[in-house]
Short mmCIF file of C-alpha atoms in Angstrom, two decimals:
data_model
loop_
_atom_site.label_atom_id
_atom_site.label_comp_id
_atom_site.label_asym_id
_atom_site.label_seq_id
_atom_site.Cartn_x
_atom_site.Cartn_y
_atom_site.Cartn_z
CA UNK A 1 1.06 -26.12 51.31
CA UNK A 2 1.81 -29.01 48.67
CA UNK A 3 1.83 -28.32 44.92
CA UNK A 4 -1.90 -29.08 43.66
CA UNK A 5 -1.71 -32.04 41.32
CA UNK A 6 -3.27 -32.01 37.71
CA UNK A 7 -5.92 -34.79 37.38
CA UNK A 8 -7.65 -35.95 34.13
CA UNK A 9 -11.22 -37.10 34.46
CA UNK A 10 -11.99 -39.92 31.47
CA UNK A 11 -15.60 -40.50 31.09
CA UNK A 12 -16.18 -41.63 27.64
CA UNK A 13 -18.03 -45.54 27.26
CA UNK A 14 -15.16 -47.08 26.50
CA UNK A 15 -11.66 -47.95 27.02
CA UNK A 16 -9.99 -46.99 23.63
CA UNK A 17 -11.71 -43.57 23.60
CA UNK A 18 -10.26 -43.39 27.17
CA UNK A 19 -6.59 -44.27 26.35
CA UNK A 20 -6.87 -42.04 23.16
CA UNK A 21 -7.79 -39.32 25.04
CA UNK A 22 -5.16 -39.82 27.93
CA UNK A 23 -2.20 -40.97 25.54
CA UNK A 24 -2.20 -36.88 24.29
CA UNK A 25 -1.42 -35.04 27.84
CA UNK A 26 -0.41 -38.46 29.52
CA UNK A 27 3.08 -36.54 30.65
CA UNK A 28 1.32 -33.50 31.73
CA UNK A 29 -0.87 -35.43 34.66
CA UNK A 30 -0.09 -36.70 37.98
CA UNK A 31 -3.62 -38.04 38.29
CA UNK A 32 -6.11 -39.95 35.85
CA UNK A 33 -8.87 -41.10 36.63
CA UNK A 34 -11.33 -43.86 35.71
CA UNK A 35 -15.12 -42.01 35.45
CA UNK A 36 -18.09 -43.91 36.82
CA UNK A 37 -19.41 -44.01 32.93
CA UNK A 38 -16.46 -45.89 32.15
CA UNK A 39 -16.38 -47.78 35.41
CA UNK A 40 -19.58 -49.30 35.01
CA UNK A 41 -19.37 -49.45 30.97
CA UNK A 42 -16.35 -51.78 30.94
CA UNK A 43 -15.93 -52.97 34.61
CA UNK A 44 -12.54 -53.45 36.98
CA UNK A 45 -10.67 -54.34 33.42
CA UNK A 46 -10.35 -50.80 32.44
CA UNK A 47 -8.83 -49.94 35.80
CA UNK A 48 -6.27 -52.87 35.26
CA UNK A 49 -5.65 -51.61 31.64
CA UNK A 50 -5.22 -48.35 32.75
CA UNK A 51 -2.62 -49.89 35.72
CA UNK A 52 -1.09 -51.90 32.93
CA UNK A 53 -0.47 -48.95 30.56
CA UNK A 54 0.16 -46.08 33.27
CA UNK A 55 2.37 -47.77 36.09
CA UNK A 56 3.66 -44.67 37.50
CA UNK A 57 0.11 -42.86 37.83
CA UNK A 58 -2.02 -42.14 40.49
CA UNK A 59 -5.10 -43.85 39.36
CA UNK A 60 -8.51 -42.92 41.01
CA UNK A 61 -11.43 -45.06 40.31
CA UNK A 62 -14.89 -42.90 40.59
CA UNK A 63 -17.04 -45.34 41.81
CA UNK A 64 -19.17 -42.87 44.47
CA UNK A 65 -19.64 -46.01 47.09
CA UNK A 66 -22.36 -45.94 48.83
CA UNK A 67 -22.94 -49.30 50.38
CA UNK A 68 -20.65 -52.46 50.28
CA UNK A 69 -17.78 -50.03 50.36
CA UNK A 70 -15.42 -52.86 51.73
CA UNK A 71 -15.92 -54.63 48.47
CA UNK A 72 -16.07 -52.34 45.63
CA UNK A 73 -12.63 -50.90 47.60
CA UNK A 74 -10.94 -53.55 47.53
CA UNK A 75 -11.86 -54.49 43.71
CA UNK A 76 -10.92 -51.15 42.63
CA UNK A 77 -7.86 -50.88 44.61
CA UNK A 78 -6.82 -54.48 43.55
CA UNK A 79 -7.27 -53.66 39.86
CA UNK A 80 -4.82 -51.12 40.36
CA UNK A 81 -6.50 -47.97 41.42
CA UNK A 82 -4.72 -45.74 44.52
CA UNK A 83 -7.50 -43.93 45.41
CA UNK A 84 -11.49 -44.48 45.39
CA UNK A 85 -14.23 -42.23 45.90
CA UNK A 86 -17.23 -42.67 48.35
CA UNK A 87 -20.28 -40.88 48.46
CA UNK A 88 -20.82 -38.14 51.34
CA UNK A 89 -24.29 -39.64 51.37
CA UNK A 90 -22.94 -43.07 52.47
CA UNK A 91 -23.06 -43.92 56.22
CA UNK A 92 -20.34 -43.02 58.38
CA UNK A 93 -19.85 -47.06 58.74
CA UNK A 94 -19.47 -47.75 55.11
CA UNK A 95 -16.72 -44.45 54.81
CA UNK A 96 -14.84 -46.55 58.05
CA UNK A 97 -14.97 -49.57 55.99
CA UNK A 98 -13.51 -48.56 52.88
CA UNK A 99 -11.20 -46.19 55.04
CA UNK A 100 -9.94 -49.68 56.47
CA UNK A 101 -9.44 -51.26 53.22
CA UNK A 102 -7.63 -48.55 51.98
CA UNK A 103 -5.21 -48.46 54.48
CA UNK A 104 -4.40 -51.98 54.00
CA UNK A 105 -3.69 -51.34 50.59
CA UNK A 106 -1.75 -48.59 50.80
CA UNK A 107 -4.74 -46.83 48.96
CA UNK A 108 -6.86 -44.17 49.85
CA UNK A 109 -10.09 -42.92 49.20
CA UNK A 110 -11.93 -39.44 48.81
CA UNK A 111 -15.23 -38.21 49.68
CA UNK A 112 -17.47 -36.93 47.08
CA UNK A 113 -19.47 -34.38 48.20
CA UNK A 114 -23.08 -34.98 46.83
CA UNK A 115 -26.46 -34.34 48.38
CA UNK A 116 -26.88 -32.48 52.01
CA UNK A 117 -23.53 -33.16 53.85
CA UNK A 118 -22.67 -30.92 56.60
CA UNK A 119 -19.42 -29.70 58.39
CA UNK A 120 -20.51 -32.05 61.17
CA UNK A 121 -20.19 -35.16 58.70
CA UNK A 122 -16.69 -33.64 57.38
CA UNK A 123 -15.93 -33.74 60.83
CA UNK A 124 -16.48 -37.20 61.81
CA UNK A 125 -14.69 -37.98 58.05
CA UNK A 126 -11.81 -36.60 59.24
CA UNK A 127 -11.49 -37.83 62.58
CA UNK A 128 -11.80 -40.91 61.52
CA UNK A 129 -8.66 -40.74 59.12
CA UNK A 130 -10.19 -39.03 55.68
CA UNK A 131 -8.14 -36.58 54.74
CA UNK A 132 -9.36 -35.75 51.05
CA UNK A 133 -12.58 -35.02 49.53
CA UNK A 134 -13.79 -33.83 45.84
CA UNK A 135 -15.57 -30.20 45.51
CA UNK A 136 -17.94 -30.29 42.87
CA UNK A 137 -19.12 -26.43 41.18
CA UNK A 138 -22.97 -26.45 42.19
CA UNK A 139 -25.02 -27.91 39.56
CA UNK A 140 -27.57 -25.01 39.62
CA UNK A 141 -24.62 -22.31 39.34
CA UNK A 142 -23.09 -24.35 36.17
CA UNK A 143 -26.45 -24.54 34.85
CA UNK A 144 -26.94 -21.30 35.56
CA UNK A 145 -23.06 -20.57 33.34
CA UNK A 146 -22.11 -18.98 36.97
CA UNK A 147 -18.53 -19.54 37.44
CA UNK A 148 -17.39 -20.16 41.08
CA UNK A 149 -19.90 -18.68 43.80
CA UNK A 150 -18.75 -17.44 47.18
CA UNK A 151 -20.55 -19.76 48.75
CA UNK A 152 -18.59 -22.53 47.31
CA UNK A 153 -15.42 -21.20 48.59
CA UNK A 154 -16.49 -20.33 51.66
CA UNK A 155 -17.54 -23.91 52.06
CA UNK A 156 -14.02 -24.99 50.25
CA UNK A 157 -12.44 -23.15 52.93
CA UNK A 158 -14.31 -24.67 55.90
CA UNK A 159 -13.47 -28.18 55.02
CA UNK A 160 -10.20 -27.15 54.49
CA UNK A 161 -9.64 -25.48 57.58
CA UNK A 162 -10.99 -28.65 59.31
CA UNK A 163 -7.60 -30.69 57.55
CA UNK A 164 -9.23 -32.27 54.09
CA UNK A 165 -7.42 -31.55 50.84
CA UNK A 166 -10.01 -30.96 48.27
CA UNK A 167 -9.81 -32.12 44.88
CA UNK A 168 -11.69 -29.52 42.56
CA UNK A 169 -13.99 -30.03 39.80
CA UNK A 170 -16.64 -28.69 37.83
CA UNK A 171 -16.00 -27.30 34.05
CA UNK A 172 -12.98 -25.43 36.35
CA UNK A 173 -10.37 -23.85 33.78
CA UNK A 174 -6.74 -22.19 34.37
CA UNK A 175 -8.42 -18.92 34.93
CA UNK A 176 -9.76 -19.89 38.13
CA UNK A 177 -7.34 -21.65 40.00
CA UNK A 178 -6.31 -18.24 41.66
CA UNK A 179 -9.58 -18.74 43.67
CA UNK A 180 -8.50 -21.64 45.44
CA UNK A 181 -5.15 -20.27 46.50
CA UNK A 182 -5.86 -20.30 49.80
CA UNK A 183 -7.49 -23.93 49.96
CA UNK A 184 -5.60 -27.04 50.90
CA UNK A 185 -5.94 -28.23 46.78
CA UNK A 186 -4.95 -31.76 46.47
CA UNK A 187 -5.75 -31.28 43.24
CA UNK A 188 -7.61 -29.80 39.71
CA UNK A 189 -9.64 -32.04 37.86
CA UNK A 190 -10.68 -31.34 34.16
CA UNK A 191 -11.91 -33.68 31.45
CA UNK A 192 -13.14 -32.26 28.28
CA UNK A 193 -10.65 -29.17 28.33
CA UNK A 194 -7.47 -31.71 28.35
CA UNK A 195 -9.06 -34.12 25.68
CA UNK A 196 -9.45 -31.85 23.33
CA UNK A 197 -6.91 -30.80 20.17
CA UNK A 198 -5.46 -28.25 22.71
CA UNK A 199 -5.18 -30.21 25.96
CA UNK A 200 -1.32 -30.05 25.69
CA UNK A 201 -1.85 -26.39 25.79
CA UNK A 202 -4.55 -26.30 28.86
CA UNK A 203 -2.35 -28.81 30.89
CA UNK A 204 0.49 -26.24 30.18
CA UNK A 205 -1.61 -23.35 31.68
CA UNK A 206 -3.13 -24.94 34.22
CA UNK A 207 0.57 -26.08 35.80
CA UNK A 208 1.77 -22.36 35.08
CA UNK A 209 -1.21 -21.27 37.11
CA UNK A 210 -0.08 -23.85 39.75
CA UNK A 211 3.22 -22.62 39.96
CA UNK A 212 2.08 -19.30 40.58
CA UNK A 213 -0.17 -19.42 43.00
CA UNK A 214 1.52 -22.50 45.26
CA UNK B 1 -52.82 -51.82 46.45
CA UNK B 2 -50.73 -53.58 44.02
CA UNK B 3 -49.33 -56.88 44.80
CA UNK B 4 -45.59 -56.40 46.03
CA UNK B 5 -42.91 -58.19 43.56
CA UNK B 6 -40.20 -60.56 44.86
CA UNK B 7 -36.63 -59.34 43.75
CA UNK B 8 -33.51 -61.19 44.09
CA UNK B 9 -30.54 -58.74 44.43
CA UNK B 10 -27.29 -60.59 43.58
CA UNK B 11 -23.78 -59.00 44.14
CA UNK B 12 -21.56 -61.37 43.40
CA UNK B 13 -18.05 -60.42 41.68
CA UNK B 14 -18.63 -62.50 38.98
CA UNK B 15 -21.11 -63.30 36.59
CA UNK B 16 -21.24 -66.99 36.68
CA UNK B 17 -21.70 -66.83 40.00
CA UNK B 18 -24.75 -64.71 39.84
CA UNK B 19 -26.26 -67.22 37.21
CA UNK B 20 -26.16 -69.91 39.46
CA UNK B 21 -27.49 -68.11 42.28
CA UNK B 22 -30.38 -66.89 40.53
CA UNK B 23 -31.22 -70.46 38.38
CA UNK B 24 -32.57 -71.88 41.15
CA UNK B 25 -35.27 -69.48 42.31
CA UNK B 26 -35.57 -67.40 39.06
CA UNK B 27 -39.66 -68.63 38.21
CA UNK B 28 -40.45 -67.46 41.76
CA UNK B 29 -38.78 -63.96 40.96
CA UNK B 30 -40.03 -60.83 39.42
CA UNK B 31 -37.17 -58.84 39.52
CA UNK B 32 -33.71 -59.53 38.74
CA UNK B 33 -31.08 -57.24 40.50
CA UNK B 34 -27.67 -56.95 38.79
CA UNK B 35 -26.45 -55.34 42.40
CA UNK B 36 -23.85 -52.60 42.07
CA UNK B 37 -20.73 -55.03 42.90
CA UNK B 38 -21.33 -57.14 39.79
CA UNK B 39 -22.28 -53.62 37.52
CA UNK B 40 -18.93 -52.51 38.66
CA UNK B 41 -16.62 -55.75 38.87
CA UNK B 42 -17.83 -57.26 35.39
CA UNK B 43 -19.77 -54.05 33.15
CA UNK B 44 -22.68 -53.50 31.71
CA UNK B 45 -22.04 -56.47 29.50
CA UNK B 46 -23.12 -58.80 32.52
CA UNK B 47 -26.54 -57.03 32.20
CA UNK B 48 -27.03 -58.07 28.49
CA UNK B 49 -25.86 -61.57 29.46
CA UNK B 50 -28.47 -61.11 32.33
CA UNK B 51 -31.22 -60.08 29.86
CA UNK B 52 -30.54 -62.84 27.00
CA UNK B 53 -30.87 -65.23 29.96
CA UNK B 54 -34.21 -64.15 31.54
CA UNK B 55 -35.80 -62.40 28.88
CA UNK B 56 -39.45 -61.69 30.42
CA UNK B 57 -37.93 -60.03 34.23
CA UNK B 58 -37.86 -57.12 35.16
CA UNK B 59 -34.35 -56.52 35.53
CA UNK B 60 -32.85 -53.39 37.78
CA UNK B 61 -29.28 -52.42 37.21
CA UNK B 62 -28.20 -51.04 41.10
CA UNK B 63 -25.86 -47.93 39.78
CA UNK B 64 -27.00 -45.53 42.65
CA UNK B 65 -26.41 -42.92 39.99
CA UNK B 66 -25.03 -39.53 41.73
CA UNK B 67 -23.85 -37.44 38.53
CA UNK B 68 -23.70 -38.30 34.74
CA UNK B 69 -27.36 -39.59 34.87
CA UNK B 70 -28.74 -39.45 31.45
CA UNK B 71 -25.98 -41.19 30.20
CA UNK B 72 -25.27 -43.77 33.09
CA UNK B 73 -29.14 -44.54 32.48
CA UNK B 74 -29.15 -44.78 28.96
CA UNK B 75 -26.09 -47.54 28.82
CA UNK B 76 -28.11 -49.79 31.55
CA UNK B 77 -31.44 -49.85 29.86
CA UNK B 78 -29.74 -49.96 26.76
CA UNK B 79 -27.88 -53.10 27.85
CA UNK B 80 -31.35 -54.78 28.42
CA UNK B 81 -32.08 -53.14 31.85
CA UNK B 82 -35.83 -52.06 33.17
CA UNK B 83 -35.09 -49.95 36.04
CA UNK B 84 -31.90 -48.11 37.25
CA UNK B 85 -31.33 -46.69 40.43
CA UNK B 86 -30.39 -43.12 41.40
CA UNK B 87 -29.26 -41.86 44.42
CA UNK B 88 -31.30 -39.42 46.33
CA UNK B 89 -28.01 -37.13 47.17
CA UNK B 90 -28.10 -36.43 43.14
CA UNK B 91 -28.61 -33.21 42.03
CA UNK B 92 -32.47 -32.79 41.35
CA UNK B 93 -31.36 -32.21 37.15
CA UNK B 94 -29.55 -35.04 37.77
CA UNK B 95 -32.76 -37.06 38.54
CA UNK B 96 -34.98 -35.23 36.33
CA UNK B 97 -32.44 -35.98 33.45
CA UNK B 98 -32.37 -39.64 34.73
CA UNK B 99 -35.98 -40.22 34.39
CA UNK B 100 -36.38 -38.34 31.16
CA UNK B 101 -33.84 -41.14 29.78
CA UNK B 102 -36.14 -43.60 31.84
CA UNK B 103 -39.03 -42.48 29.80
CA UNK B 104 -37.63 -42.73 26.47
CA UNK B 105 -36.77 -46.00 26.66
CA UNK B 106 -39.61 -47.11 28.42
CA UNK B 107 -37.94 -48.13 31.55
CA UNK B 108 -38.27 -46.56 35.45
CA UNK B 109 -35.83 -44.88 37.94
CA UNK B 110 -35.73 -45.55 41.60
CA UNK B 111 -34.54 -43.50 44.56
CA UNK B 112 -32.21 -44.67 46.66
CA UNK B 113 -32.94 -43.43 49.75
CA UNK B 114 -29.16 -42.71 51.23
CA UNK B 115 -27.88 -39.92 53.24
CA UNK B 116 -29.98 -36.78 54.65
CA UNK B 117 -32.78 -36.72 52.47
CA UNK B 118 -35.85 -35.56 53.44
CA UNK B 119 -39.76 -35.11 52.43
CA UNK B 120 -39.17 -31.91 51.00
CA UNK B 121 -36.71 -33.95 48.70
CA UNK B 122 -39.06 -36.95 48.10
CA UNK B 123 -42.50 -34.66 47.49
CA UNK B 124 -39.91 -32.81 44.93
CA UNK B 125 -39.02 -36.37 43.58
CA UNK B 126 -42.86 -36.99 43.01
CA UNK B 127 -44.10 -33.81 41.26
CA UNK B 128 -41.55 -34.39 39.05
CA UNK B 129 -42.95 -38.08 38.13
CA UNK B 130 -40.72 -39.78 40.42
CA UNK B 131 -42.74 -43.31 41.85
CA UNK B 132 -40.18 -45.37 42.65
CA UNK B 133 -38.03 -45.45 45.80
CA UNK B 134 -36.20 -48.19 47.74
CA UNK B 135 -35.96 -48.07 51.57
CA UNK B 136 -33.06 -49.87 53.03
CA UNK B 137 -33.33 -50.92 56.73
CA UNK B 138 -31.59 -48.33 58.83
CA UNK B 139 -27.54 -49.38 58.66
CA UNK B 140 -27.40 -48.71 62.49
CA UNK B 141 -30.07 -50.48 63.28
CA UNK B 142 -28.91 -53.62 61.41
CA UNK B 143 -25.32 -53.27 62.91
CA UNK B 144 -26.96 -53.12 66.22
CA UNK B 145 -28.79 -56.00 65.36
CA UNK B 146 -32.40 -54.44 65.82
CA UNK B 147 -35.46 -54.81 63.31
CA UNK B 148 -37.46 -52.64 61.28
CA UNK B 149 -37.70 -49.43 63.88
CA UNK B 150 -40.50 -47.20 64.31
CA UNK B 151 -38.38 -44.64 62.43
CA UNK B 152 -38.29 -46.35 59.52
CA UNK B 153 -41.83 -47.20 59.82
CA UNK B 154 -42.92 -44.00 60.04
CA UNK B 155 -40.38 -43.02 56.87
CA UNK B 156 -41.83 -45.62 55.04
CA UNK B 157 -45.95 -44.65 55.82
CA UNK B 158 -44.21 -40.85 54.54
CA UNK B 159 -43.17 -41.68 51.43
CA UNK B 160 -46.24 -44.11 50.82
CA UNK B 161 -48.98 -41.04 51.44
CA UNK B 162 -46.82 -38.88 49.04
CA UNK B 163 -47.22 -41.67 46.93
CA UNK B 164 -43.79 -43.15 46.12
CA UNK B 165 -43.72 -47.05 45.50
CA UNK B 166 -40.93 -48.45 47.99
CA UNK B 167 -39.22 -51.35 47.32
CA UNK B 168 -37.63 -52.29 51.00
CA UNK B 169 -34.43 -53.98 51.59
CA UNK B 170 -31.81 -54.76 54.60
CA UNK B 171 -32.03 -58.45 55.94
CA UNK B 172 -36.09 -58.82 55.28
CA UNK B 173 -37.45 -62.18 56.34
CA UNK B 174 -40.53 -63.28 55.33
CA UNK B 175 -42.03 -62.66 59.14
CA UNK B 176 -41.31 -59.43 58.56
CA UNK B 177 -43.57 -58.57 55.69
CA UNK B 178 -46.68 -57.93 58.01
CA UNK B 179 -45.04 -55.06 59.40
CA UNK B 180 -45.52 -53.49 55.97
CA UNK B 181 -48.81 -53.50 54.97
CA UNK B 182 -49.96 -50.19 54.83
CA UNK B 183 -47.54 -49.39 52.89
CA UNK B 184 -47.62 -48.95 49.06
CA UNK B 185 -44.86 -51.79 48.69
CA UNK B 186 -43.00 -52.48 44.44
CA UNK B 187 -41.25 -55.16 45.73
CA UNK B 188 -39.72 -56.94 48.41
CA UNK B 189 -35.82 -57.42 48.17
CA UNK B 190 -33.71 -60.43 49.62
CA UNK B 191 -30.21 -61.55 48.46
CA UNK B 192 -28.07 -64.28 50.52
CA UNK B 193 -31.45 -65.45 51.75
CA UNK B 194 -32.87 -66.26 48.77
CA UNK B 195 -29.38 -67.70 47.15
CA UNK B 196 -29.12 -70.18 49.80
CA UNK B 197 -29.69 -74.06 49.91
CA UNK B 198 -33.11 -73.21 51.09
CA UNK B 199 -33.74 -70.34 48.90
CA UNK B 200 -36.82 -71.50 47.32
CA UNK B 201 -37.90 -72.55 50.53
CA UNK B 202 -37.94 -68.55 51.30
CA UNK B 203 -39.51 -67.61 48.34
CA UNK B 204 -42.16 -69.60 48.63
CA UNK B 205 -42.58 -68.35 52.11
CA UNK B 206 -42.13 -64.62 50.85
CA UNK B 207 -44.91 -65.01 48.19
CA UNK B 208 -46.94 -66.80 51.27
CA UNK B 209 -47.05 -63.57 53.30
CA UNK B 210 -47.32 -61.59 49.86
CA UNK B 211 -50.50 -63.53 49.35
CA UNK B 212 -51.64 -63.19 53.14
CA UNK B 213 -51.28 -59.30 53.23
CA UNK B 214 -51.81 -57.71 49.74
#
């Protein structure tokens, strides 16, 4: 199984909050991504700024597509984003179109799975070329301060044994990344634990954790 | 039953374009839609410029909000927005925090109806104050070039005896608008056909059938 990468969520309302928070743990990421707040606070120019300033990052742009995927792709991708995420609740036409425009970019985009998906959706996602997808921690069990439940991994584990990488997120800390060691990861997403004064620290443990587990 | 508004949606890539699109039919309009393409390509600055232009619309920023709602919703109404919408595969908190934001600022939150929702979901939607929800014409049926099905009929009549407002969208032509009037109808949503040559030509056949069936 590949190495899970380390991923950096930046969701503050603007761009100089963003880069402040990235410039700290910058070195420590594979993956940094441009939140929806930030997205739709600033527009496609934060995703070029953040091209500009990282050149050698993955960058995904978390736009959760729903409709006119073709479109908001190709703007994201052409501002300099690889990868962009679509909404599980967006019709299995609108995931083949910004599948398509992906390709042709050498992009790629990931499903974000909100609302009442089922396998039988991550199915036809797959077969029709999606390979990776984003596992959000159940609202009601972080609401609830419930760390992981089983039924999140067992459903981690079904999508993965149907092929898609999953990239995981949801307050997740270094702790419990030995959960997932038996889930195709394509990678760990955290926000607020990497912006903070110790981020350098928490990117530290979270590859350690990484290297001990993959 | 309330008289159903005329909105223009307008998802242009660029603002300028959107202004000139919407100059020529804005006094027949009620609501302005900054669609989700523009939010995304240009910011939320594009819905101040929107607001400072066309001060007494109603003005509905398109964000299909997923996650991140109360503060997603509080940067478009605070940019001069009325009405945001959220997507019905959010998280019920998610929706419940969006139109607690709505409230505050005296502004409204509509449903996108995407994905496998269902009844249970919308009646849930309701009790919680939910009264807005926008029906789009079945994707499969548009692609196959059909019309407003049964199905959606039937959908629609649902969500109108629960009592949710819809505001209905997908290729609508004024010749269509008979089709909906049982149905507790906010507004009726058009986009290339009203920003065409003969766009006021449409509205004025749009408010026509308004005036004919409401």
């Amino acid at each position: 199984m590949t190495k899970p990468l380390l991923q950096m969520a930046l969701d503050s309302t603007d761009i100089d909050t963003a880069f402040e928070s990235v410039s700290r743990v910058a070195e420590q990421l594979d993956v940094i991504e441009v939140g929806t707040i930030l997205a739709f606070a600033e527009g496609m120019s934060c995703v070029a700024k953040m091209r500009k300033k990282y050149p050698n990052h993955i960058i995904v742009c978390d736009m959760k597509v729903t409709d006119a995927s073709a479109i908001l792709t190709k703007l994201a991708l052409e501002a300099g984003a690889n990868w962009v995420t679509v909404s599980a609740a967006a019709h299995i036409e609108t995931i083949k179109a910004a599948k398509k425009i992906a390709d042709q970019h050498q992009g790629d985009i990931q499903i974000e799975l909100y609302g009442h998906w089922t396998l039988e959706d991550a199915r036809a996602w797959y077969d029709m070329g999606v390979t990776q997808a984003i596992y959000h921690r159940s609202r009601d069990a972080e609401l609830a301060g419930v760390s992981w439940t089983d039924q999140d991994l067992n459903k981690m584990q079904k999508l993965s044994d149907i092929g898609i990488e999953l990239s995981i997120t949801g307050g997740i800390e270094p702790a419990d990344l030995s959960l997932f060691k038996h889930i195709k990861v394509k990678a760990f997403i955290a926000g607020r634990a990497l912006a903070s004064d110790k981020g350098l620290v928490v990117a530290g443990s979270f590859h350690n954790e990484i290297s001990k587990f993959w």
